[in-house]
CSV table of C-alpha atoms in Angstrom, one decimal:
chain,number,residue,atom,x,y,z
A,1,LYS,CA,51.8,-64.0,139.3
A,2,ALA,CA,49.6,-61.9,141.6
A,3,GLY,CA,48.6,-58.5,140.3
A,4,VAL,CA,48.8,-55.1,141.8
A,5,THR,CA,46.7,-55.0,145.0
A,6,GLN,CA,45.4,-51.9,146.8
A,7,THR,CA,43.9,-51.6,150.2
A,8,PRO,CA,41.4,-50.6,151.3
A,9,ARG,CA,39.1,-50.8,148.3
A,10,TYR,CA,36.6,-48.3,149.8
A,11,LEU,CA,37.0,-45.6,152.4
A,12,ILE,CA,34.8,-42.9,153.8
A,13,LYS,CA,36.3,-40.0,155.6
A,14,THR,CA,35.2,-36.6,156.8
A,15,ARG,CA,36.7,-33.2,155.9
A,16,GLY,CA,39.8,-32.4,157.8
A,17,GLN,CA,40.8,-36.0,158.5
A,18,GLN,CA,43.8,-37.7,156.9
A,19,VAL,CA,44.0,-41.0,155.1
A,20,THR,CA,46.6,-43.5,154.1
A,21,LEU,CA,46.2,-45.8,151.1
A,22,SER,CA,48.4,-48.8,150.4
A,23,CYS,CA,49.6,-50.4,147.2
A,24,SER,CA,51.5,-53.7,146.7
A,25,PRO,CA,53.1,-53.9,143.3
A,26,ILE,CA,53.6,-57.0,141.2
A,27,SER,CA,56.5,-59.1,142.5
A,28,GLY,CA,59.8,-57.8,141.0
A,29,HIS,CA,58.4,-54.4,140.1
A,30,ARG,CA,60.3,-51.5,141.5
A,31,SER,CA,58.4,-48.6,140.1
A,32,VAL,CA,55.0,-47.5,141.6
A,33,SER,CA,53.0,-44.6,140.3
A,34,TRP,CA,49.8,-43.1,141.8
A,35,TYR,CA,46.9,-41.5,140.0
A,36,GLN,CA,43.7,-39.7,140.9
A,37,GLN,CA,40.7,-40.4,138.8
A,38,THR,CA,37.7,-38.0,138.9
A,39,PRO,CA,34.8,-37.8,136.4
A,40,GLY,CA,35.8,-34.5,135.0
A,41,GLN,CA,39.6,-34.8,135.0
A,42,GLY,CA,40.2,-38.4,134.0
A,43,LEU,CA,43.4,-39.8,135.5
A,44,GLN,CA,45.9,-37.4,136.9
A,45,PHE,CA,49.4,-38.3,137.8
A,46,LEU,CA,50.3,-37.8,141.5
A,47,PHE,CA,53.8,-39.2,141.8
A,48,GLU,CA,56.1,-42.0,141.0
A,49,TYR,CA,58.4,-43.9,143.3
A,50,PHE,CA,61.4,-46.1,142.3
A,51,SER,CA,63.7,-47.8,144.8
A,52,GLU,CA,62.2,-45.8,147.7
A,53,THR,CA,62.8,-42.5,146.0
A,54,GLN,CA,60.2,-40.1,144.6
A,55,ARG,CA,61.3,-39.8,141.0
A,56,ASN,CA,58.5,-37.7,139.6
A,57,LYS,CA,55.7,-35.6,140.9
A,58,GLY,CA,52.5,-34.2,139.4
A,59,ASN,CA,50.8,-31.0,140.1
A,60,PHE,CA,49.1,-31.7,143.4
A,61,PRO,CA,49.3,-29.7,146.7
A,62,GLY,CA,51.6,-30.8,149.5
A,63,ARG,CA,48.7,-32.4,151.3
A,64,PHE,CA,49.3,-35.4,149.0
A,65,SER,CA,52.4,-37.3,149.9
A,66,GLY,CA,53.7,-40.8,149.5
A,67,ARG,CA,56.5,-43.2,150.3
A,68,GLN,CA,57.9,-46.5,149.1
A,69,PHE,CA,59.3,-49.2,151.3
A,70,SER,CA,62.3,-51.5,150.6
A,71,ASN,CA,59.9,-54.2,149.4
A,72,SER,CA,58.5,-51.8,146.8
A,73,ARG,CA,55.2,-51.5,148.6
A,74,SER,CA,54.0,-47.9,148.5
A,75,GLU,CA,51.7,-45.8,150.6
A,76,MET,CA,50.0,-42.6,149.7
A,77,ASN,CA,48.8,-40.1,152.4
A,78,VAL,CA,46.3,-37.3,152.1
A,79,SER,CA,46.1,-34.9,155.0
A,80,THR,CA,43.4,-32.3,155.8
A,81,LEU,CA,40.9,-33.9,153.5
A,82,GLU,CA,38.7,-31.8,151.3
A,83,LEU,CA,35.4,-32.7,149.6
A,84,GLY,CA,37.2,-32.4,146.2
A,85,ASP,CA,39.6,-35.2,147.2
A,86,SER,CA,36.7,-37.7,146.7
A,87,ALA,CA,38.0,-39.8,143.8
A,88,LEU,CA,39.3,-43.2,142.8
A,89,TYR,CA,43.0,-43.5,143.6
A,90,LEU,CA,44.9,-45.9,141.4
A,91,CYS,CA,48.4,-47.2,141.7
A,92,ALA,CA,50.3,-48.8,138.9
A,93,SER,CA,53.5,-50.8,139.0
A,94,SER,CA,56.2,-51.6,136.4
A,95,LEU,CA,59.6,-53.1,136.4
A,96,ASP,CA,61.5,-49.8,136.2
A,97,GLY,CA,59.1,-47.1,135.1
A,98,THR,CA,60.4,-46.9,131.6
A,99,SER,CA,58.4,-49.6,129.8
A,100,TYR,CA,55.2,-47.6,129.4
A,101,ASN,CA,53.2,-50.5,127.8
A,102,GLU,CA,54.1,-52.7,130.8
A,103,GLN,CA,52.5,-50.6,133.5
A,104,PHE,CA,49.9,-52.6,135.4
A,105,PHE,CA,47.2,-50.9,137.4
A,106,GLY,CA,45.5,-52.0,140.6
A,107,PRO,CA,41.7,-51.9,141.1
A,108,GLY,CA,41.9,-48.7,143.0
A,109,THR,CA,40.7,-47.3,146.3
A,110,ARG,CA,37.5,-45.4,146.2
A,111,LEU,CA,37.7,-42.5,148.7
A,112,THR,CA,34.6,-40.6,149.7
A,113,VAL,CA,35.0,-37.4,151.7
A,114,LEU,CA,31.9,-36.2,153.5
B,1,ASP,CA,45.6,-27.7,132.1
B,2,GLN,CA,44.4,-30.8,130.2
B,3,GLN,CA,47.2,-31.7,127.8
B,4,VAL,CA,45.4,-34.8,126.6
B,5,LYS,CA,41.7,-34.5,125.7
B,6,GLN,CA,39.0,-36.9,124.8
B,7,ASN,CA,36.1,-34.7,123.7
B,8,SER,CA,33.5,-37.5,123.4
B,9,PRO,CA,32.5,-38.7,126.9
B,10,SER,CA,30.4,-41.5,125.3
B,11,LEU,CA,30.0,-43.5,122.1
B,12,SER,CA,27.4,-46.2,121.2
B,13,VAL,CA,28.1,-48.6,118.3
B,14,GLN,CA,26.2,-51.6,116.9
B,15,GLU,CA,28.0,-55.0,117.2
B,16,GLY,CA,30.0,-55.8,114.2
B,17,ARG,CA,30.5,-52.1,113.2
B,18,ILE,CA,33.6,-50.0,113.6
B,19,SER,CA,34.2,-48.0,116.8
B,20,ILE,CA,36.4,-44.9,116.5
B,21,LEU,CA,37.6,-43.2,119.6
B,22,ASN,CA,39.4,-39.9,119.3
B,23,CYS,CA,42.0,-38.1,121.3
B,24,ASP,CA,43.8,-34.8,121.0
B,25,TYR,CA,46.9,-33.5,122.6
B,26,THR,CA,48.6,-30.2,122.9
B,27,ASN,CA,52.3,-31.0,123.7
B,28,SER,CA,54.3,-31.7,120.6
B,29,MET,CA,57.1,-33.2,122.8
B,30,PHE,CA,55.1,-36.3,123.7
B,31,ASP,CA,56.9,-39.3,122.2
B,32,TYR,CA,54.7,-42.2,123.1
B,33,PHE,CA,51.0,-42.7,123.1
B,34,LEU,CA,48.9,-45.5,124.6
B,35,TRP,CA,45.3,-46.6,124.9
B,36,TYR,CA,43.9,-48.2,128.0
B,37,LYS,CA,40.6,-50.0,128.6
B,38,LYS,CA,38.9,-49.9,131.9
B,39,TYR,CA,36.0,-52.0,133.2
B,40,PRO,CA,34.0,-50.9,136.3
B,41,ALA,CA,35.7,-51.8,139.6
B,42,GLU,CA,39.0,-52.7,137.8
B,43,GLY,CA,42.1,-50.7,137.1
B,44,PRO,CA,42.9,-49.7,133.5
B,45,THR,CA,44.6,-52.3,131.3
B,46,PHE,CA,47.0,-51.6,128.5
B,47,LEU,CA,45.5,-52.1,125.1
B,48,ILE,CA,47.8,-50.7,122.4
B,49,SER,CA,50.5,-48.1,121.9
B,50,ILE,CA,52.3,-46.2,119.2
B,51,SER,CA,55.6,-44.4,119.1
B,52,SER,CA,55.7,-40.8,117.7
B,53,ILE,CA,57.9,-42.0,114.9
B,54,LYS,CA,55.0,-44.1,113.5
B,55,ASP,CA,51.6,-43.2,112.2
B,56,LYS,CA,49.8,-46.6,112.6
B,57,ASN,CA,50.0,-49.6,114.8
B,58,GLU,CA,47.8,-52.7,114.5
B,59,ASP,CA,47.0,-55.4,117.0
B,60,GLY,CA,44.2,-57.7,115.9
B,61,ARG,CA,40.9,-55.8,115.9
B,62,PHE,CA,42.6,-52.7,117.3
B,63,THR,CA,44.4,-50.1,115.3
B,64,VAL,CA,45.8,-46.8,116.5
B,65,PHE,CA,46.5,-43.9,114.1
B,66,LEU,CA,48.7,-41.0,114.9
B,67,ASN,CA,48.5,-37.7,113.1
B,68,LYS,CA,51.3,-35.6,114.5
B,69,SER,CA,50.7,-32.5,112.5
B,70,ALA,CA,47.1,-32.4,113.9
B,71,LYS,CA,48.2,-33.6,117.3
B,72,HIS,CA,45.5,-36.2,117.1
B,73,LEU,CA,45.3,-40.0,117.6
B,74,SER,CA,42.4,-42.4,117.2
B,75,LEU,CA,41.6,-45.9,118.1
B,76,HIS,CA,39.7,-48.1,115.7
B,77,ILE,CA,38.0,-51.3,116.8
B,78,VAL,CA,36.8,-53.5,114.0
B,79,PRO,CA,34.6,-55.4,114.4
B,80,SER,CA,33.2,-54.1,117.6
B,81,GLN,CA,32.0,-56.7,120.1
B,82,PRO,CA,29.8,-56.4,123.2
B,83,GLY,CA,32.8,-57.3,125.4
B,84,ASP,CA,34.5,-54.1,124.1
B,85,SER,CA,32.0,-52.1,126.2
B,86,ALA,CA,34.2,-50.2,128.6
B,87,VAL,CA,35.8,-46.8,129.3
B,88,TYR,CA,38.8,-46.1,127.0
B,89,PHE,CA,41.6,-43.7,128.1
B,90,CYS,CA,44.2,-42.4,125.8
B,91,ALA,CA,47.5,-41.4,127.4
B,92,ALA,CA,50.7,-39.7,126.3
B,93,THR,CA,54.1,-39.7,127.8
B,94,GLY,CA,56.7,-37.0,128.3
B,95,ASN,CA,58.3,-36.8,131.7
B,96,GLN,CA,55.2,-38.4,133.1
B,97,PHE,CA,51.9,-40.0,132.0
B,98,TYR,CA,49.1,-37.7,130.9
B,99,PHE,CA,45.7,-39.2,130.5
B,100,GLY,CA,42.6,-38.1,128.8
B,101,THR,CA,39.2,-38.0,130.5
B,102,GLY,CA,38.0,-41.2,128.9
B,103,THR,CA,35.3,-42.2,126.5
B,104,SER,CA,32.7,-44.7,127.5
B,105,LEU,CA,32.0,-47.1,124.7
B,106,THR,CA,28.8,-49.2,124.5
B,107,VAL,CA,28.6,-51.9,121.9
B,108,ILE,CA,25.0,-52.8,121.3
B,109,PRO,CA,24.3,-56.5,120.5
């Protein structure tokens, strides 16, 4: 069974630009969550999608948005990039988002904002 | 506001000895706690968990202890092995996942 895949793995952008990150969950998984990892803050929850609907949202500004497609693939978009958005963005998938010990993470997308 | 805290950013332990990683939380409503292990260039992988109704859970070399009155949990690894060298994150669940900032464990051969 293929794991969670994220593309691209690395990205360099400049301030003010926007970026779209992609996550393909494990086959059969319908819940996709996104996290931001920074050295000082650890992993911070961005949002969770289940069956194309945003079910939960963390405390991030509206510049961070996402969506989920009918095949459960998810995209995350960050508009008007700031230097502080430089981070590792991780997505995780699970069957339905309730089995916490069965949440599988992808390798992440490393975003650098210059 | 960091609801889950790991106050030790790093820990070094000799191979064969015990590694103890600590985690504190502030929200008494958290009902499930987990530990994840992360190698460089990989996503975190689930290691062990504990429900708030228990105070201990064991899985092989890994044991998690929960002290609800102190809002504290710890992960014990016995014996520690060089392959255990990684960053360890604790997490707690309420309406969403809350992760700590991670502790980098180095097991010295």
